[in-house]
Amino acid sequence: MQATEAYTIEKVEEGTIVTPVGFTAGGLHSGLRRVKKDFGLLMSDQPASVAAVYTQSHFQAPPLKVTQESIAASSKLQAVAINSAIANACTGEQGLANAYEMRELIADRFSIPKSYVAVTSTGVIGEQLPMDKITYGAQKVQPNKNGAKDFQQAILTTDTKEKKSCYQLNIDGKTVTIAGAAKGSGMIHPNMATMLGFITTDATVESEYLQTALSQSIEKSFNQITVDGETSTNDMVLALANGGITHEPLTPQHPDWPAFQQTLQIVCEDLAKQIARDGEGATKLIEVNVTGAASNQEARIIAKNVVGSNLVKTAVYGMDANWGRIVGAVGYSEAKVNADMCSISIEDQLVFSQGTPCPFSEEQAKEDMSKEKVTITIGLHEGDGVGTAWGCDLTYDYVKINASYRT
Amino acid sequence: MQATEAYTIEKVEEGTIVTPVGFTAGGLHSGLRRVKKDFGLLMSDQPASVAAVYTQSHFQAPPLKVTQESIAASSKLQAVAINSAIANACTGEQGLANAYEMRELIADRFSIPKSYVAVTSTGVIGEQLPMDKITYGAQKVQPNKNGAKDFQQAILTTDTKEKKSCYQLNIDGKTVTIAGAAKGSGMIHPNMATMLGFITTDATVESEYLQTALSQSIEKSFNQITVDGETSTNDMVLALANGGITHEPLTPQHPDWPAFQQTLQIVCEDLAKQIARDGEGATKLIEVNVTGAASNQEARIIAKNVVGSNLVKTAVYGMDANWGRIVGAVGYSEAKVNADMCSISIEDQLVFSQGTPCPFSEEQAKEDMSKEKVTITIGLHEGDGVGTAWGCDLTYDYVKINASYRT
């Protein structure tokens, strides 16, 4: 149980994207991948309010265009189809036609308007979707109340673990659930990089306000993780709110709005950390906290710089308390930094203070850095700005995975 | 011989920083490193005009502060002392005192004003210079006409190769030489990252105009290389022009100014490429050319993004013609890009055209990418902007070197 400010927000350990009432999910092997599941479907019994954040790449893939078109047309979604293995990106007119067809297959099968269907794809880019397999997937997938695990598996690419999160809160005295599933691994960076997130909630909220809450949550979660600084063509976070629980519709004026916002933030952060931890070849999660920055935004920029530094990432992999690398990454940010005021801690040990290193136990540092999660804290003494970012270490396996991805 | 526009610029294969008349250099082992040379000195017979570009890190190291003070005081330099092994960065008041002392040792020994002496340090940060060893180096180093190789060696850290360049041109009908030595390896990125460059010339030019020429040259050379996106606390490029050859002083109005500018640019680019090629663990030099960007600046930004992408770097290491990674890196730049107009070639093969992949020989690509230098060309069809950047592949050895740098 997590008490945040005045709200009671509870984690549902076994919860999934189908824990909110009115949602079902499924996943199967359609033949795009050799053995693993590769086609998933998330559905809501009722048309759901929707919010979305998309990749900022100039090369937005056809599925993103089609999904944006659906959302623009109706501001509602009832089905989200996804395939892994092939990203349907850089595929030209044919790729766009295939994305439309994928959407139509789902709309036809469930007799819902096309504009209630979102389509997403993840995997290698530049290859056309084999539409026979997509057709098979669209016709055979069976969304149900036990299908979350199949869905979680079907959306993975180089991920080693499924990613899910589920929390509950009270709105107007009723229990509302917010849950999510995600894929990431490699190419994860601010602004939605090869990363897909699906959020479901049975809260009652219009798309407009859901978007407000999602955008705000993403800024301090998905946008604060980095695996290798890359951004992909296909990434997005979709949130669906189907109103399965009846309460006074949420707006920023609703007394429980802060709790809703806070819970959505927690779910997003939970998923984001799982993605960062599962970066390609990663052995550790790195959390960087910056305090005393001139603003929250500057704190977030510095935190991201540090957690994204190849030199910091390799040092953490080597369990080397190399504060010099951290200083380097802080130093080259564009944010306001007074070198003589800067302090750095690795876990609980202060290693750098007022611009110079301090004595610390190398042995203790090695032990601290052998853990699965390593926290670096940077104090700037410039102002009140705070920010956090998450990433992972850079290992031999990262090179191995990426030197031979296509072969 | 390299004919550039109307000028004749000749490479001097065996040339070094002491090829320009009036310069001497030396290097020795002072005991900072176990065996390798670690203290170098570059001298000019006469006070030389000087230009400098410094790291943009917030944590400028004490030697940089002292060097800046020297240059500000006299706009002339006669000696440049350097030590490797210890960077004298993040060393507080003591570090600053040590940098002053290092400067004074050289000034006293050669009976020149302190303000004619620059000091530079490279290596691990946070450790104080052992002044007994610095004193030994300052007193024993013997700059002479055969000492360039010793100097080149004394400035290296994790570099595997010495880096030098030398070109000649005609000014007012007289032969003028521009030469350079550099160190890099790891942590190389735009804006002067753990990179030191020393340029010597016997041209006659005031500091003000030398600075103009150097700043312009660096923008398209040292600032366009990246090994791992890091910036260090100590880096700088220093150029000394001692007027050893008498000619009408160079200004932008001098008819041979463009040839001078061009030659300086060539020397800087030559050194920059040697640094990029010698990135930690690198097996290849990667050159990225961008054409048809909205502006030269945007072209340079995109080129740097692509050559700095971990995914592109690992793909080149794996000799994988993975144009998708290149698309990814182009896509996430902030520059203006129309995805549907973008084309990409790897060496001479077009692999991506008008936003979609084209058929190409994987076999040929593998052969092309097995070379020591791999060229990637990106056409944007937005405007006339062109730009180039250089980097290296990301290998197992990069991780190995950096996971255990201090141990």
PDB file of N, CA, C and O in Angstrom, chain B residues 81-109:
ATOM      1  N   ALA B  81      53.000  23.385 -22.050  1.00  0.00           N
ATOM      2  CA  ALA B  81      53.394  22.189 -21.301  1.00  0.00           C
ATOM      3  C   ALA B  81      52.179  21.298 -21.112  1.00  0.00           C
ATOM      4  O   ALA B  81      51.067  21.786 -20.916  1.00  0.00           O
ATOM      5  N   ILE B  82      52.394  20.005 -21.191  1.00  0.00           N
ATOM      6  CA  ILE B  82      51.285  19.074 -21.028  1.00  0.00           C
ATOM      7  C   ILE B  82      51.734  17.850 -20.263  1.00  0.00           C
ATOM      8  O   ILE B  82      52.852  17.374 -20.435  1.00  0.00           O
ATOM      9  N   ASN B  83      50.834  17.376 -19.391  1.00  0.00           N
ATOM     10  CA  ASN B  83      51.087  16.060 -18.798  1.00  0.00           C
ATOM     11  C   ASN B  83      49.895  15.158 -19.056  1.00  0.00           C
ATOM     12  O   ASN B  83      48.750  15.625 -19.125  1.00  0.00           O
ATOM     13  N   SER B  84      50.144  13.882 -19.196  1.00  0.00           N
ATOM     14  CA  SER B  84      49.053  12.910 -19.280  1.00  0.00           C
ATOM     15  C   SER B  84      48.974  12.171 -17.947  1.00  0.00           C
ATOM     16  O   SER B  84      49.675  12.505 -17.004  1.00  0.00           O
ATOM     17  N   ALA B  85      48.071  11.220 -17.844  1.00  0.00           N
ATOM     18  CA  ALA B  85      47.838  10.399 -16.642  1.00  0.00           C
ATOM     19  C   ALA B  85      46.864  11.047 -15.661  1.00  0.00           C
ATOM     20  O   ALA B  85      45.941  10.400 -15.189  1.00  0.00           O
ATOM     21  N   ILE B  86      47.075  12.310 -15.328  1.00  0.00           N
ATOM     22  CA  ILE B  86      46.216  12.985 -14.354  1.00  0.00           C
ATOM     23  C   ILE B  86      45.718  14.292 -14.953  1.00  0.00           C
ATOM     24  O   ILE B  86      46.510  15.104 -15.432  1.00  0.00           O
ATOM     25  N   ALA B  87      44.394  14.482 -14.924  1.00  0.00           N
ATOM     26  CA  ALA B  87      43.802  15.609 -15.638  1.00  0.00           C
ATOM     27  C   ALA B  87      43.790  16.898 -14.833  1.00  0.00           C
ATOM     28  O   ALA B  87      43.474  17.954 -15.362  1.00  0.00           O
ATOM     29  N   ASN B  88      44.105  16.811 -13.544  1.00  0.00           N
ATOM     30  CA  ASN B  88      44.011  17.976 -12.666  1.00  0.00           C
ATOM     31  C   ASN B  88      42.655  18.668 -12.842  1.00  0.00           C
ATOM     32  O   ASN B  88      42.565  19.871 -13.037  1.00  0.00           O
ATOM     33  N   ALA B  89      41.609  17.872 -12.756  1.00  0.00           N
ATOM     34  CA  ALA B  89      40.234  18.396 -12.849  1.00  0.00           C
ATOM     35  C   ALA B  89      39.494  18.004 -11.580  1.00  0.00           C
ATOM     36  O   ALA B  89      39.770  16.944 -11.010  1.00  0.00           O
ATOM     37  N   CYS B  90      38.554  18.850 -11.147  1.00  0.00           N
ATOM     38  CA  CYS B  90      37.824  18.625  -9.889  1.00  0.00           C
ATOM     39  C   CYS B  90      38.809  18.502  -8.738  1.00  0.00           C
ATOM     40  O   CYS B  90      38.710  17.605  -7.904  1.00  0.00           O
ATOM     41  N   THR B  91      39.748  19.400  -8.705  1.00  0.00           N
ATOM     42  CA  THR B  91      40.822  19.335  -7.710  1.00  0.00           C
ATOM     43  C   THR B  91      40.870  20.589  -6.847  1.00  0.00           C
ATOM     44  O   THR B  91      41.807  20.769  -6.062  1.00  0.00           O
ATOM     45  N   GLY B  92      39.860  21.463  -7.021  1.00  0.00           N
ATOM     46  CA  GLY B  92      39.708  22.601  -6.115  1.00  0.00           C
ATOM     47  C   GLY B  92      40.879  23.575  -6.126  1.00  0.00           C
ATOM     48  O   GLY B  92      41.605  23.714  -7.118  1.00  0.00           O
ATOM     49  N   GLU B  93      41.061  24.249  -4.975  1.00  0.00           N
ATOM     50  CA  GLU B  93      42.091  25.286  -4.835  1.00  0.00           C
ATOM     51  C   GLU B  93      43.492  24.723  -5.045  1.00  0.00           C
ATOM     52  O   GLU B  93      44.355  25.343  -5.668  1.00  0.00           O
ATOM     53  N   GLN B  94      43.701  23.524  -4.477  1.00  0.00           N
ATOM     54  CA  GLN B  94      45.014  22.895  -4.604  1.00  0.00           C
ATOM     55  C   GLN B  94      45.349  22.638  -6.081  1.00  0.00           C
ATOM     56  O   GLN B  94      46.475  22.860  -6.520  1.00  0.00           O
ATOM     57  N   GLY B  95      44.343  22.208  -6.814  1.00  0.00           N
ATOM     58  CA  GLY B  95      44.545  21.928  -8.231  1.00  0.00           C
ATOM     59  C   GLY B  95      44.914  23.185  -9.000  1.00  0.00           C
ATOM     60  O   GLY B  95      45.777  23.164  -9.882  1.00  0.00           O
ATOM     61  N   LEU B  96      44.266  24.281  -8.631  1.00  0.00           N
ATOM     62  CA  LEU B  96      44.562  25.547  -9.303  1.00  0.00           C
ATOM     63  C   LEU B  96      45.984  26.000  -8.965  1.00  0.00           C
ATOM     64  O   LEU B  96      46.749  26.415  -9.843  1.00  0.00           O
ATOM     65  N   ALA B  97      46.355  25.862  -7.707  1.00  0.00           N
ATOM     66  CA  ALA B  97      47.714  26.229  -7.279  1.00  0.00           C
ATOM     67  C   ALA B  97      48.747  25.390  -8.039  1.00  0.00           C
ATOM     68  O   ALA B  97      49.789  25.900  -8.474  1.00  0.00           O
ATOM     69  N   ASN B  98      48.428  24.109  -8.217  1.00  0.00           N
ATOM     70  CA  ASN B  98      49.361  23.231  -8.936  1.00  0.00           C
ATOM     71  C   ASN B  98      49.503  23.624 -10.407  1.00  0.00           C
ATOM     72  O   ASN B  98      50.594  23.556 -10.963  1.00  0.00           O
ATOM     73  N   ALA B  99      48.395  24.007 -11.000  1.00  0.00           N
ATOM     74  CA  ALA B  99      48.454  24.430 -12.410  1.00  0.00           C
ATOM     75  C   ALA B  99      49.291  25.700 -12.552  1.00  0.00           C
ATOM     76  O   ALA B  99      50.098  25.840 -13.474  1.00  0.00           O
ATOM     77  N   TYR B 100      49.125  26.630 -11.593  1.00  0.00           N
ATOM     78  CA  TYR B 100      49.963  27.840 -11.601  1.00  0.00           C
ATOM     79  C   TYR B 100      51.434  27.476 -11.447  1.00  0.00           C
ATOM     80  O   TYR B 100      52.306  28.029 -12.117  1.00  0.00           O
ATOM     81  N   GLU B 101      51.680  26.520 -10.563  1.00  0.00           N
ATOM     82  CA  GLU B 101      53.076  26.142 -10.311  1.00  0.00           C
ATOM     83  C   GLU B 101      53.698  25.487 -11.559  1.00  0.00           C
ATOM     84  O   GLU B 101      54.851  25.759 -11.899  1.00  0.00           O
ATOM     85  N   MET B 102      52.910  24.674 -12.213  1.00  0.00           N
ATOM     86  CA  MET B 102      53.400  24.023 -13.435  1.00  0.00           C
ATOM     87  C   MET B 102      53.770  25.087 -14.470  1.00  0.00           C
ATOM     88  O   MET B 102      54.802  24.992 -15.141  1.00  0.00           O
ATOM     89  N   ARG B 103      52.931  26.118 -14.556  1.00  0.00           N
ATOM     90  CA  ARG B 103      53.217  27.208 -15.488  1.00  0.00           C
ATOM     91  C   ARG B 103      54.497  27.926 -15.101  1.00  0.00           C
ATOM     92  O   ARG B 103      55.343  28.236 -15.946  1.00  0.00           O
ATOM     93  N   GLU B 104      54.654  28.162 -13.793  1.00  0.00           N
ATOM     94  CA  GLU B 104      55.810  28.911 -13.313  1.00  0.00           C
ATOM     95  C   GLU B 104      57.117  28.143 -13.538  1.00  0.00           C
ATOM     96  O   GLU B 104      58.161  28.734 -13.865  1.00  0.00           O
ATOM     97  N   LEU B 105      57.060  26.844 -13.352  1.00  0.00           N
ATOM     98  CA  LEU B 105      58.245  26.003 -13.558  1.00  0.00           C
ATOM     99  C   LEU B 105      58.794  26.179 -14.973  1.00  0.00           C
ATOM    100  O   LEU B 105      60.008  26.297 -15.176  1.00  0.00           O
ATOM    101  N   ILE B 106      57.890  26.199 -15.920  1.00  0.00           N
ATOM    102  CA  ILE B 106      58.309  26.336 -17.323  1.00  0.00           C
ATOM    103  C   ILE B 106      58.806  27.761 -17.588  1.00  0.00           C
ATOM    104  O   ILE B 106      59.845  27.968 -18.226  1.00  0.00           O
ATOM    105  N   ALA B 107      58.067  28.744 -17.076  1.00  0.00           N
ATOM    106  CA  ALA B 107      58.459  30.145 -17.290  1.00  0.00           C
ATOM    107  C   ALA B 107      59.842  30.406 -16.707  1.00  0.00           C
ATOM    108  O   ALA B 107      60.700  31.032 -17.352  1.00  0.00           O
ATOM    109  N   ASP B 108      60.082  29.903 -15.502  1.00  0.00           N
ATOM    110  CA  ASP B 108      61.382  30.103 -14.848  1.00  0.00           C
ATOM    111  C   ASP B 108      62.497  29.415 -15.626  1.00  0.00           C
ATOM    112  O   ASP B 108      63.546  30.005 -15.865  1.00  0.00           O
ATOM    113  N   ARG B 109      62.245  28.195 -16.009  1.00  0.00           N
ATOM    114  CA  ARG B 109      63.327  27.438 -16.654  1.00  0.00           C
ATOM    115  C   ARG B 109      63.772  28.103 -17.959  1.00  0.00           C
ATOM    116  O   ARG B 109      64.948  28.132 -18.283  1.00  0.00           O
TER     117      ARG B 109
END
